[in-house]
Amino acid sequence: MGQDPGLRRLALGTLLAAYPGPVPPDWAVDLLAEGLAGHTLFGTNIHDPAQVAAATAALRAGRPDAIIAIDEEGGDVTRLAHATGSPYPGNAALGAVGDVTLTGQVYAAIGAELGALGISLDLAPTVDVNSADENPVIGTRSFGADPARVAAHSAAAVAGLQSTGVAACAKHFPGHGATVADSHYELPTVDVPPAVLRERDLPPFAAVIDAGVRAIMTAHIRVPALTGEGPATFSRPVLVDLLRDEYGFTGTVITDALEMKGAALAAGGVGPAAVRALAAGADLLCIGAKVDADLVELVAGEIVGALGDGRLDRARVEEAAGRAAELAAGTGADAAGVGVVGADAAGADAADGLGYAAALRAVRVEGDVTGLIVPLVVQVHAASTIAEGRVPWGLGPHLARAEEVRVVAGETDPDELRRRAGERPIVLVGRHLHRLPGARGLAEALAAAHPVTVVEMGWPGAWRPAGARAFVTTYGASHANGRAAAQVLGLTG
């Protein structure tokens, strides 16, 4: 006996899928015509503005009100500029500047670029309070460690982004900033009472709700006092009792990617995770990045099966699909390809104005950075998170004359670097050096017998290298951050 087409369409209406490559395959468009809520674009879908606009137009041929989403946070998480690095600083840099008007302007610029390309939902801003220096997945994606500062900038980011007609999605509820594990690989635990969450992690979510945020994304984190053994994504006390009843959120609840280990392992697969998320109160289910037609059908089939065996109530799924449809209908970016020239202009403006000026304002210098005209620049290798992807970073593209070498911290002889530098000072560039194996030792061994300036392009933490001539913090590793650091050091020519 075949699947009920009405129930299949209902199930598809709760799903945010994805597809490979720059051109949407036929199945991705056909599923939209059959009721799929939308697709998320990733770096593999992005070549240039004209191509992106053509892709979104092709998707909207399947469904004019399709949700077309993207993770465009600026800073270290960019999809549009994955080949070069973002021309905007990220949240940590904006938080360091402390100008909420600037934060709103940067997010409005990002929104204008997205809207011109036919993208209707930005899975941003990250509003987590990064209270753990060792956090491996949030870090510079956060506006900072102070809840009040994060709240103010989060509200400004939402207002700026949504002023362009692109919906914002604040993430990751109820707060991923205190974790020391990455939910892409495991289920992190934040073992604190709800009172701590209300004081430390939840003020930014209250602020974005007051600012009218259209969507909020769940966190695949375990808070035992609220979620028991499972993640917040599967917790009705978190998604309904806390988010909707206590904090008054009436928009769309979107899950973080269900393919992530923090959800998929906890549920026994992406299909069962979708059922559990819907039952808990989620509305729009982000399947993930590696999606094909078979996976979409598997998840939709699991939802239809759960409607038949009682794991899911039909009214709950209808409510979820309705909220997803409201999100799609309420965005102003449904004229795909309108203003593609404007998108190019927005990128040019960022390159020559707003984004780079903002990154320059964020740079902090401790010590003396004079006299570095022709240093040896040593970039320490750092792996990227899944959220960041492989995006170029560092000072290299912005150096006028200085030589650059790239090293692995734990495999590098400091004496060899000193010999290579000769009479030249060394500029050591890294990301999250305080927690990168071997990086502290390398920095301090170099500084013990050579003039060394350290440039930290990740979350800085409290560590400072003994003996270093200067410590420079950029609060991010975007193209804009790299250019700003090179300029402060006098290395741009």
Tab-separated table of C-alpha atoms in Angstrom:
chain	number	residue	atom	x	y	z
A	1	MET	CA	0.000	0.000	0.000
A	2	GLY	CA	1.487	3.344	-1.087
A	3	GLN	CA	2.210	6.358	1.049
A	4	ASP	CA	-0.668	8.821	1.541
A	5	PRO	CA	0.222	11.774	-0.763
A	6	GLY	CA	-1.424	14.287	1.558
A	7	LEU	CA	0.606	13.117	4.542
A	8	ARG	CA	3.782	13.054	2.456
A	9	ARG	CA	3.181	16.675	1.409
A	10	LEU	CA	2.549	17.615	5.029
A	11	ALA	CA	5.788	15.969	6.117
A	12	LEU	CA	7.781	17.615	3.323
A	13	GLY	CA	6.457	20.975	4.487
A	14	THR	CA	8.537	20.655	7.660
A	15	LEU	CA	11.852	19.867	5.937
A	16	LEU	CA	14.777	22.078	4.962
A	17	ALA	CA	16.935	20.020	2.604
A	18	ALA	CA	20.111	20.671	0.583
A	19	TYR	CA	21.649	19.508	-2.675
A	20	PRO	CA	25.154	19.138	-4.145
A	21	GLY	CA	26.780	21.413	-6.696
A	22	PRO	CA	26.132	24.862	-8.181
A	23	VAL	CA	23.101	23.858	-10.259
A	24	PRO	CA	19.994	22.518	-8.472
A	25	PRO	CA	19.319	18.960	-9.683
A	26	ASP	CA	15.856	18.137	-10.973
A	27	TRP	CA	14.929	16.241	-7.807
A	28	ALA	CA	15.640	19.289	-5.648
A	29	VAL	CA	13.256	21.415	-7.727
A	30	ASP	CA	10.641	18.652	-8.060
A	31	LEU	CA	10.501	18.125	-4.295
A	32	LEU	CA	9.772	21.828	-3.810
A	33	ALA	CA	6.825	21.526	-6.197
A	34	GLU	CA	5.657	18.527	-4.144
A	35	GLY	CA	5.674	20.493	-0.881
A	36	LEU	CA	9.259	20.615	0.425
A	37	ALA	CA	9.687	23.727	2.574
A	38	GLY	CA	13.067	24.708	1.156
A	39	HIS	CA	16.804	24.214	0.797
A	40	THR	CA	19.927	25.447	2.552
A	41	LEU	CA	22.848	26.629	0.430
A	42	PHE	CA	26.396	25.642	1.398
A	43	GLY	CA	29.812	26.534	0.016
A	44	THR	CA	29.613	23.761	-2.580
A	45	ASN	CA	26.552	25.513	-4.026
A	46	ILE	CA	28.318	28.872	-4.387
A	47	HIS	CA	30.509	30.031	-7.291
A	48	ASP	CA	29.617	33.667	-7.988
A	49	PRO	CA	26.640	36.039	-7.576
A	50	ALA	CA	25.155	35.444	-11.025
A	51	GLN	CA	25.302	31.671	-10.541
A	52	VAL	CA	23.677	31.896	-7.096
A	53	ALA	CA	20.883	34.082	-8.448
A	54	ALA	CA	20.292	31.606	-11.251
A	55	ALA	CA	20.163	28.755	-8.739
A	56	THR	CA	17.624	30.476	-6.489
A	57	ALA	CA	15.516	31.350	-9.534
A	58	ALA	CA	15.541	27.690	-10.586
A	59	LEU	CA	14.462	26.641	-7.093
A	60	ARG	CA	11.626	29.152	-7.051
A	61	ALA	CA	10.405	27.781	-10.344
A	62	GLY	CA	9.530	24.695	-8.310
A	63	ARG	CA	7.940	26.674	-5.495
A	64	PRO	CA	7.764	30.483	-5.554
A	65	ASP	CA	7.673	30.760	-1.769
A	66	ALA	CA	10.446	28.228	-1.126
A	67	ILE	CA	12.635	28.996	1.863
A	68	ILE	CA	16.197	29.444	0.619
A	69	ALA	CA	18.528	29.560	3.584
A	70	ILE	CA	22.247	30.062	4.132
A	71	ASP	CA	24.740	30.253	7.013
A	72	GLU	CA	26.141	33.724	6.366
A	73	GLU	CA	27.344	34.922	9.751
A	74	GLY	CA	30.189	37.088	8.483
A	75	GLY	CA	33.572	36.547	10.079
A	76	ASP	CA	34.686	32.937	10.260
A	77	VAL	CA	31.430	31.424	8.960
A	78	THR	CA	30.740	32.445	5.381
A	79	ARG	CA	29.289	30.627	2.419
A	80	LEU	CA	29.173	33.436	-0.156
A	81	ALA	CA	32.867	34.225	0.372
A	82	HIS	CA	34.121	30.727	1.193
A	83	ALA	CA	36.776	30.960	-1.514
A	84	THR	CA	38.400	34.118	-0.147
A	85	GLY	CA	37.128	34.768	3.381
A	86	SER	CA	34.413	37.212	4.368
A	87	PRO	CA	34.768	40.948	3.764
A	88	TYR	CA	32.990	41.449	7.091
A	89	PRO	CA	34.252	40.876	10.618
A	90	GLY	CA	32.288	38.387	12.693
A	91	ASN	CA	30.444	38.738	15.950
A	92	ALA	CA	33.424	38.658	18.323
A	93	ALA	CA	35.021	41.584	16.491
A	94	LEU	CA	31.754	43.526	16.474
A	95	GLY	CA	31.314	42.829	20.165
A	96	ALA	CA	34.858	44.048	20.826
A	97	VAL	CA	34.135	47.304	18.990
A	98	GLY	CA	31.038	47.711	21.149
A	99	ASP	CA	29.041	49.840	18.681
A	100	VAL	CA	25.552	48.372	18.251
A	101	THR	CA	24.830	50.780	15.385
A	102	LEU	CA	27.809	49.338	13.508
A	103	THR	CA	26.584	45.802	14.204
A	104	GLY	CA	23.210	46.670	12.711
A	105	GLN	CA	24.872	48.215	9.661
A	106	VAL	CA	27.057	45.170	9.022
A	107	TYR	CA	24.101	42.801	9.248
A	108	ALA	CA	22.006	45.058	7.024
A	109	ALA	CA	24.786	44.941	4.421
A	110	ILE	CA	24.875	41.139	4.637
A	111	GLY	CA	21.094	41.003	4.343
A	112	ALA	CA	21.059	43.266	1.298
A	113	GLU	CA	23.548	40.999	-0.434
A	114	LEU	CA	21.534	37.883	0.400
A	115	GLY	CA	18.226	39.410	-0.633
A	116	ALA	CA	19.636	40.497	-3.980
A	117	LEU	CA	20.569	36.876	-4.658
A	118	GLY	CA	17.099	35.539	-3.828
A	119	ILE	CA	18.035	34.110	-0.410
A	120	SER	CA	15.258	34.540	2.132
A	121	LEU	CA	16.605	33.154	5.431
A	122	ASP	CA	19.971	33.735	7.059
A	123	LEU	CA	20.809	31.149	9.718
A	124	ALA	CA	22.355	33.925	11.788
A	125	PRO	CA	23.174	35.599	14.093
A	126	THR	CA	24.850	33.342	16.621
A	127	VAL	CA	23.668	34.757	19.946
A	128	ASP	CA	25.412	32.292	22.267
A	129	VAL	CA	27.337	33.810	25.179
A	130	ASN	CA	30.841	32.336	24.838
A	131	SER	CA	31.488	31.790	28.543
A	132	ALA	CA	34.045	28.984	27.983
A	133	ASP	CA	37.421	29.958	26.496
A	134	GLU	CA	37.874	26.317	25.459
A	135	ASN	CA	34.634	26.240	23.441
A	136	PRO	CA	35.605	24.494	20.172
A	137	VAL	CA	32.598	25.443	18.040
A	138	ILE	CA	31.326	28.910	19.060
A	139	GLY	CA	34.295	31.142	19.952
A	140	THR	CA	34.541	34.093	17.572
A	141	ARG	CA	31.009	33.405	16.339
A	142	SER	CA	29.823	34.934	19.633
A	143	PHE	CA	29.542	38.645	20.417
A	144	GLY	CA	31.390	37.947	23.667
A	145	ALA	CA	31.283	36.550	27.178
A	146	ASP	CA	29.070	39.203	28.770
A	147	PRO	CA	25.327	38.424	28.508
A	148	ALA	CA	24.258	42.086	28.405
A	149	ARG	CA	26.690	42.939	25.616
A	150	VAL	CA	25.726	39.850	23.623
A	151	ALA	CA	22.038	40.681	24.078
A	152	ALA	CA	22.437	44.242	22.805
A	153	HIS	CA	24.435	43.249	19.730
A	154	SER	CA	22.164	40.277	18.997
A	155	ALA	CA	19.110	42.529	18.899
A	156	ALA	CA	20.935	45.007	16.643
A	157	ALA	CA	22.020	42.213	14.295
A	158	VAL	CA	18.468	40.888	13.977
A	159	ALA	CA	17.061	44.353	13.353
A	160	GLY	CA	19.687	45.113	10.714
A	161	LEU	CA	19.292	41.820	8.895
A	162	GLN	CA	15.500	41.818	8.902
A	163	SER	CA	15.347	45.450	7.743
A	164	THR	CA	16.325	44.049	4.321
A	165	GLY	CA	13.452	41.557	4.157
A	166	VAL	CA	15.690	38.579	4.904
A	167	ALA	CA	14.585	36.579	7.942
A	168	ALA	CA	17.038	36.098	10.810
A	169	CYS	CA	17.471	32.871	12.769
A	170	ALA	CA	19.076	33.327	16.200
A	171	LYS	CA	21.050	30.331	17.422
A	172	HIS	CA	21.575	28.025	19.360
A	173	PHE	CA	18.778	27.812	21.965
A	174	PRO	CA	19.096	27.562	24.967
A	175	GLY	CA	22.778	28.501	24.569
A	176	HIS	CA	25.858	26.693	23.196
A	177	GLY	CA	28.456	29.052	24.656
A	178	ALA	CA	29.372	27.110	27.784
A	179	THR	CA	30.194	23.858	25.999
A	180	VAL	CA	33.664	22.364	25.639
A	181	ALA	CA	32.558	19.785	23.050
A	182	ASP	CA	31.367	20.167	19.453
A	183	SER	CA	27.811	18.967	18.801
A	184	HIS	CA	28.784	18.066	15.232
A	185	TYR	CA	30.685	15.114	16.742
A	186	GLU	CA	29.019	14.362	20.095
A	187	LEU	CA	26.318	15.485	22.507
A	188	PRO	CA	27.770	18.213	24.762
A	189	THR	CA	26.469	18.591	28.319
A	190	VAL	CA	25.853	21.866	30.151
A	191	ASP	CA	25.137	20.674	33.666
A	192	VAL	CA	23.714	23.793	35.309
A	193	PRO	CA	20.358	24.641	36.887
A	194	PRO	CA	17.826	26.630	34.839
A	195	ALA	CA	18.566	29.702	36.960
A	196	VAL	CA	22.090	29.834	35.530
A	197	LEU	CA	20.747	29.628	31.992
A	198	ARG	CA	18.339	32.508	32.696
A	199	GLU	CA	21.149	34.687	34.004
A	200	ARG	CA	23.981	33.710	31.631
A	201	ASP	CA	22.680	32.181	28.390
A	202	LEU	CA	19.100	33.307	27.844
A	203	PRO	CA	19.241	37.156	27.929
A	204	PRO	CA	20.291	37.344	24.232
A	205	PHE	CA	17.341	35.164	23.242
A	206	ALA	CA	14.984	37.403	25.204
A	207	ALA	CA	16.493	40.389	23.389
A	208	VAL	CA	16.069	38.946	19.891
A	209	ILE	CA	12.512	37.884	20.655
A	210	ASP	CA	11.782	41.473	21.690
A	211	ALA	CA	13.450	42.582	18.436
A	212	GLY	CA	11.030	40.422	16.434
A	213	VAL	CA	13.337	37.649	15.283
A	214	ARG	CA	11.519	35.422	12.789
A	215	ALA	CA	13.219	32.137	13.707
A	216	ILE	CA	15.280	30.534	16.462
A	217	MET	CA	17.521	27.492	16.022
A	218	THR	CA	17.801	24.697	18.573
A	219	ALA	CA	21.044	23.436	20.109
A	220	HIS	CA	22.052	19.796	20.146
A	221	ILE	CA	23.197	20.133	23.755
A	222	ARG	CA	22.130	18.300	26.879
A	223	VAL	CA	21.026	20.321	29.899
A	224	PRO	CA	20.158	17.533	32.350
A	225	ALA	CA	17.864	19.672	34.505
A	226	LEU	CA	15.682	20.391	31.466
A	227	THR	CA	16.389	17.804	28.776
A	228	GLY	CA	17.249	14.657	30.706
A	229	GLU	CA	19.527	12.414	28.666
A	230	GLY	CA	18.682	13.883	25.242
A	231	PRO	CA	19.468	17.150	23.461
A	232	ALA	CA	17.469	20.359	23.695
A	233	THR	CA	16.303	19.733	20.111
A	234	PHE	CA	14.205	16.822	21.412
A	235	SER	CA	13.024	18.539	24.611
A	236	ARG	CA	9.489	19.849	24.956
A	237	PRO	CA	10.364	21.549	28.284
A	238	VAL	CA	12.972	23.574	26.338
A	239	LEU	CA	11.141	24.266	23.067
A	240	VAL	CA	7.623	24.755	24.426
A	241	ASP	CA	7.678	25.387	28.172
A	242	LEU	CA	10.764	27.616	28.130
A	243	LEU	CA	10.996	29.159	24.652
A	244	ARG	CA	7.329	29.610	23.821
A	245	ASP	CA	5.505	29.784	27.162
A	246	GLU	CA	8.074	31.568	29.332
A	247	TYR	CA	9.874	33.701	26.735
A	248	GLY	CA	6.900	34.277	24.453
A	249	PHE	CA	8.426	33.289	21.112
A	250	THR	CA	5.786	32.930	18.380
A	251	GLY	CA	7.990	32.448	15.311
A	252	THR	CA	9.488	29.367	13.690
A	253	VAL	CA	11.668	26.942	15.644
A	254	ILE	CA	14.337	25.499	13.348
A	255	THR	CA	16.547	22.570	14.301
A	256	ASP	CA	20.273	22.565	13.898
A	257	ALA	CA	21.282	19.977	11.295
A	258	LEU	CA	19.833	16.594	12.219
A	259	GLU	CA	22.768	14.801	10.583
A	260	MET	CA	24.999	16.126	13.388
A	261	LYS	CA	26.069	13.486	15.883
A	262	GLY	CA	24.515	15.418	18.774
A	263	ALA	CA	21.093	14.646	17.278
A	264	ALA	CA	21.477	11.635	14.997
A	265	LEU	CA	23.281	9.435	17.535
A	266	ALA	CA	20.871	10.371	20.301
A	267	ALA	CA	17.870	9.357	18.175
A	268	GLY	CA	19.265	6.467	16.174
A	269	GLY	CA	19.357	8.195	12.800
A	270	VAL	CA	18.169	11.303	10.960
A	271	GLY	CA	14.631	9.964	10.429
A	272	PRO	CA	13.930	9.188	14.086
A	273	ALA	CA	15.594	12.507	15.017
A	274	ALA	CA	13.094	14.329	12.802
A	275	VAL	CA	10.175	12.650	14.560
A	276	ARG	CA	11.517	13.428	18.015
A	277	ALA	CA	12.202	17.064	17.104
A	278	LEU	CA	8.689	17.566	15.749
A	279	ALA	CA	7.150	15.934	18.801
A	280	ALA	CA	9.178	18.263	21.048
A	281	GLY	CA	7.924	21.387	19.294
A	282	ALA	CA	10.321	22.088	16.410
A	283	ASP	CA	8.749	23.386	13.196
A	284	LEU	CA	11.348	23.336	10.434
A	285	LEU	CA	13.851	20.485	10.362
A	286	CYS	CA	17.274	21.182	8.889
A	287	ILE	CA	18.415	17.820	7.549
A	288	GLY	CA	22.023	18.866	6.966
A	289	ALA	CA	24.525	19.438	4.173
A	290	LYS	CA	24.914	15.957	2.670
A	291	VAL	CA	21.409	15.400	1.328
A	292	ASP	CA	19.985	13.581	-1.668
A	293	ALA	CA	16.473	12.680	-2.789
A	294	ASP	CA	16.587	9.320	-1.042
A	295	LEU	CA	17.416	10.903	2.320
A	296	VAL	CA	14.586	13.418	1.991
A	297	GLU	CA	12.158	10.602	1.183
A	298	LEU	CA	13.488	8.563	4.109
A	299	VAL	CA	12.879	11.408	6.556
A	300	ALA	CA	9.464	12.244	5.118
A	301	GLY	CA	8.551	8.561	5.260
A	302	GLU	CA	9.600	8.356	8.907
A	303	ILE	CA	7.345	11.313	9.721
A	304	VAL	CA	4.412	9.769	7.832
A	305	GLY	CA	5.017	6.480	9.626
A	306	ALA	CA	5.058	8.251	12.992
A	307	LEU	CA	1.722	9.874	12.157
A	308	GLY	CA	0.352	6.399	11.519
A	309	ASP	CA	1.713	4.663	14.624
A	310	GLY	CA	0.979	7.427	17.123
A	311	ARG	CA	4.471	8.787	17.737
A	312	LEU	CA	3.329	12.059	16.185
A	313	ASP	CA	0.038	13.896	16.420
A	314	ARG	CA	-1.228	15.262	13.105
A	315	ALA	CA	-2.189	18.600	14.653
A	316	ARG	CA	1.427	19.057	15.827
A	317	VAL	CA	2.823	18.416	12.333
A	318	GLU	CA	0.224	20.717	10.769
A	319	GLU	CA	1.224	23.406	13.265
A	320	ALA	CA	4.894	22.937	12.358
A	321	ALA	CA	4.270	23.062	8.597
A	322	GLY	CA	2.093	26.120	9.122
A	323	ARG	CA	4.839	27.976	10.952
A	324	ALA	CA	7.332	27.049	8.226
A	325	ALA	CA	4.893	28.382	5.628
A	326	GLU	CA	4.452	31.612	7.605
A	327	LEU	CA	8.212	32.071	7.636
A	328	ALA	CA	8.358	31.565	3.865
A	329	ALA	CA	5.495	33.962	3.225
A	330	GLY	CA	6.835	36.702	5.477
A	331	THR	CA	10.190	37.323	3.811
A	332	GLY	CA	10.871	39.950	1.187
A	333	ALA	CA	13.513	38.086	-0.793
A	334	ASP	CA	11.252	36.056	-3.041
A	335	ALA	CA	12.104	37.793	-6.301
A	336	ALA	CA	15.135	35.690	-7.155
A	337	GLY	CA	17.892	37.435	-9.042
A	338	VAL	CA	16.521	40.957	-8.569
A	339	GLY	CA	19.444	43.272	-8.077
A	340	VAL	CA	22.310	40.891	-8.748
A	341	VAL	CA	24.372	43.907	-9.801
A	342	GLY	CA	23.500	45.333	-6.398
A	343	ALA	CA	24.935	42.226	-4.784
A	344	ASP	CA	28.244	42.802	-6.541
A	345	ALA	CA	28.144	46.426	-5.459
A	346	ALA	CA	27.449	45.411	-1.870
A	347	GLY	CA	30.534	43.196	-1.911
A	348	ALA	CA	32.627	46.028	-3.342
A	349	ASP	CA	31.337	48.441	-0.717
A	350	ALA	CA	32.273	45.973	2.007
A	351	ALA	CA	35.752	45.532	0.558
A	352	ASP	CA	36.440	49.267	0.428
A	353	GLY	CA	34.360	50.523	3.329
A	354	LEU	CA	32.117	49.139	6.013
A	355	GLY	CA	33.456	45.625	6.620
A	356	TYR	CA	37.154	46.494	6.597
A	357	ALA	CA	36.707	49.658	8.636
A	358	ALA	CA	34.791	47.641	11.224
A	359	ALA	CA	37.507	44.979	11.382
A	360	LEU	CA	40.164	47.673	11.868
A	361	ARG	CA	38.247	49.118	14.813
A	362	ALA	CA	38.243	45.687	16.472
A	363	VAL	CA	42.024	45.127	16.493
A	364	ARG	CA	43.599	45.293	19.963
A	365	VAL	CA	47.355	45.703	20.486
A	366	GLU	CA	49.235	44.896	23.681
A	367	GLY	CA	52.888	45.959	23.429
A	368	ASP	CA	54.957	47.539	20.633
A	369	VAL	CA	54.319	46.751	16.960
A	370	THR	CA	56.646	49.304	15.374
A	371	GLY	CA	59.531	48.344	13.107
A	372	LEU	CA	57.990	45.272	11.430
A	373	ILE	CA	58.488	46.404	7.833
A	374	VAL	CA	60.018	43.118	6.576
A	375	PRO	CA	59.410	40.422	9.200
A	376	LEU	CA	59.191	36.682	8.700
A	377	VAL	CA	55.492	35.865	9.015
A	378	VAL	CA	54.863	32.400	10.451
A	379	GLN	CA	51.300	31.112	10.165
A	380	VAL	CA	50.471	28.217	12.487
A	381	HIS	CA	48.161	25.611	10.991
A	382	ALA	CA	44.759	25.319	12.667
A	383	ALA	CA	41.979	22.951	11.631
A	384	SER	CA	38.582	24.404	10.769
A	385	THR	CA	35.332	23.350	12.397
A	386	ILE	CA	32.532	21.908	10.278
A	387	ALA	CA	30.601	25.146	10.832
A	388	GLU	CA	33.479	27.218	9.439
A	389	GLY	CA	34.516	24.941	6.603
A	390	ARG	CA	37.818	25.366	4.784
A	391	VAL	CA	38.076	29.095	4.242
A	392	PRO	CA	41.385	30.909	3.608
A	393	TRP	CA	42.664	33.015	6.510
A	394	GLY	CA	45.758	34.805	7.713
A	395	LEU	CA	47.875	37.792	6.695
A	396	GLY	CA	49.216	36.303	3.454
A	397	PRO	CA	46.913	38.027	0.915
A	398	HIS	CA	47.623	41.410	2.490
A	399	LEU	CA	51.427	41.367	2.788
A	400	ALA	CA	53.372	43.789	0.604
A	401	ARG	CA	56.908	42.405	0.967
A	402	ALA	CA	57.186	40.141	4.005
A	403	GLU	CA	57.961	36.458	3.536
A	404	GLU	CA	55.371	34.009	4.893
A	405	VAL	CA	55.861	30.383	5.930
A	406	ARG	CA	53.253	27.958	7.254
A	407	VAL	CA	53.996	25.485	10.014
A	408	VAL	CA	52.388	22.888	12.281
A	409	ALA	CA	52.989	23.911	15.884
A	410	GLY	CA	53.919	20.522	17.350
A	411	GLU	CA	56.145	19.589	14.412
A	412	THR	CA	58.223	22.765	14.134
A	413	ASP	CA	61.754	23.462	15.392
A	414	PRO	CA	61.864	27.029	16.786
A	415	ASP	CA	65.605	27.178	16.207
A	416	GLU	CA	65.087	26.514	12.509
A	417	LEU	CA	62.557	29.361	12.329
A	418	ARG	CA	64.958	31.710	14.098
A	419	ARG	CA	67.732	30.798	11.652
A	420	ARG	CA	65.387	31.415	8.723
A	421	ALA	CA	64.360	34.775	10.140
A	422	GLY	CA	67.965	35.890	10.644
A	423	GLU	CA	67.936	39.573	11.566
A	424	ARG	CA	64.246	39.912	10.768
A	425	PRO	CA	61.625	39.982	13.535
A	426	ILE	CA	59.012	37.195	13.537
A	427	VAL	CA	55.250	37.662	13.372
A	428	LEU	CA	53.552	34.465	14.588
A	429	VAL	CA	49.943	34.204	13.384
A	430	GLY	CA	47.456	31.671	14.743
A	431	ARG	CA	43.900	30.846	15.713
A	432	HIS	CA	43.017	29.806	19.271
A	433	LEU	CA	46.698	29.512	20.136
A	434	HIS	CA	45.945	29.038	23.832
A	435	ARG	CA	44.343	25.641	23.110
A	436	LEU	CA	46.226	24.527	20.009
A	437	PRO	CA	48.629	21.666	20.854
A	438	GLY	CA	52.229	22.857	20.763
A	439	ALA	CA	51.379	26.479	19.942
A	440	ARG	CA	52.108	27.962	23.362
A	441	GLY	CA	55.477	26.244	23.523
A	442	LEU	CA	56.412	27.364	20.008
A	443	ALA	CA	55.487	30.988	20.665
A	444	GLU	CA	57.386	31.182	23.947
A	445	ALA	CA	60.438	29.322	22.634
A	446	LEU	CA	60.689	31.793	19.749
A	447	ALA	CA	60.139	34.796	22.001
A	448	ALA	CA	62.821	33.659	24.436
A	449	ALA	CA	65.601	34.479	21.960
A	450	HIS	CA	64.042	36.551	19.169
A	451	PRO	CA	61.778	39.612	18.735
A	452	VAL	CA	58.315	38.068	18.248
A	453	THR	CA	54.878	39.587	17.731
A	454	VAL	CA	51.953	37.193	18.144
A	455	VAL	CA	48.732	37.731	16.187
A	456	GLU	CA	45.726	35.858	17.586
A	457	MET	CA	42.950	35.502	14.993
A	458	GLY	CA	40.705	33.240	17.062
A	459	TRP	CA	39.146	33.521	20.503
A	460	PRO	CA	42.023	34.974	22.548
A	461	GLY	CA	41.500	33.526	26.034
A	462	ALA	CA	43.619	34.729	28.953
A	463	TRP	CA	47.007	33.351	27.865
A	464	ARG	CA	49.728	35.734	26.726
A	465	PRO	CA	53.114	34.422	25.486
A	466	ALA	CA	55.979	35.155	27.866
A	467	GLY	CA	58.660	37.318	26.265
A	468	ALA	CA	56.670	38.359	23.208
A	469	ARG	CA	57.200	41.902	22.006
A	470	ALA	CA	53.478	42.357	21.310
A	471	PHE	CA	50.199	40.477	21.302
A	472	VAL	CA	47.639	41.492	18.675
A	473	THR	CA	44.025	40.301	18.796
A	474	THR	CA	41.724	40.496	15.757
A	475	TYR	CA	38.718	38.578	17.190
A	476	GLY	CA	38.297	36.626	13.970
A	477	ALA	CA	40.044	35.295	10.878
A	478	SER	CA	37.948	36.699	8.033
A	479	HIS	CA	39.532	38.402	5.036
A	480	ALA	CA	38.623	41.705	6.687
A	481	ASN	CA	40.298	40.701	9.956
A	482	GLY	CA	43.484	39.648	8.160
A	483	ARG	CA	43.683	42.895	6.254
A	484	ALA	CA	43.104	44.907	9.413
A	485	ALA	CA	45.890	43.092	11.274
A	486	ALA	CA	48.334	43.545	8.402
A	487	GLN	CA	47.483	47.232	8.291
A	488	VAL	CA	47.996	47.733	12.027
A	489	LEU	CA	51.362	45.985	11.775
A	490	GLY	CA	52.389	48.190	8.842
A	491	LEU	CA	52.735	45.268	6.444
A	492	THR	CA	50.346	46.317	3.684
A	493	GLY	CA	52.800	48.604	1.875
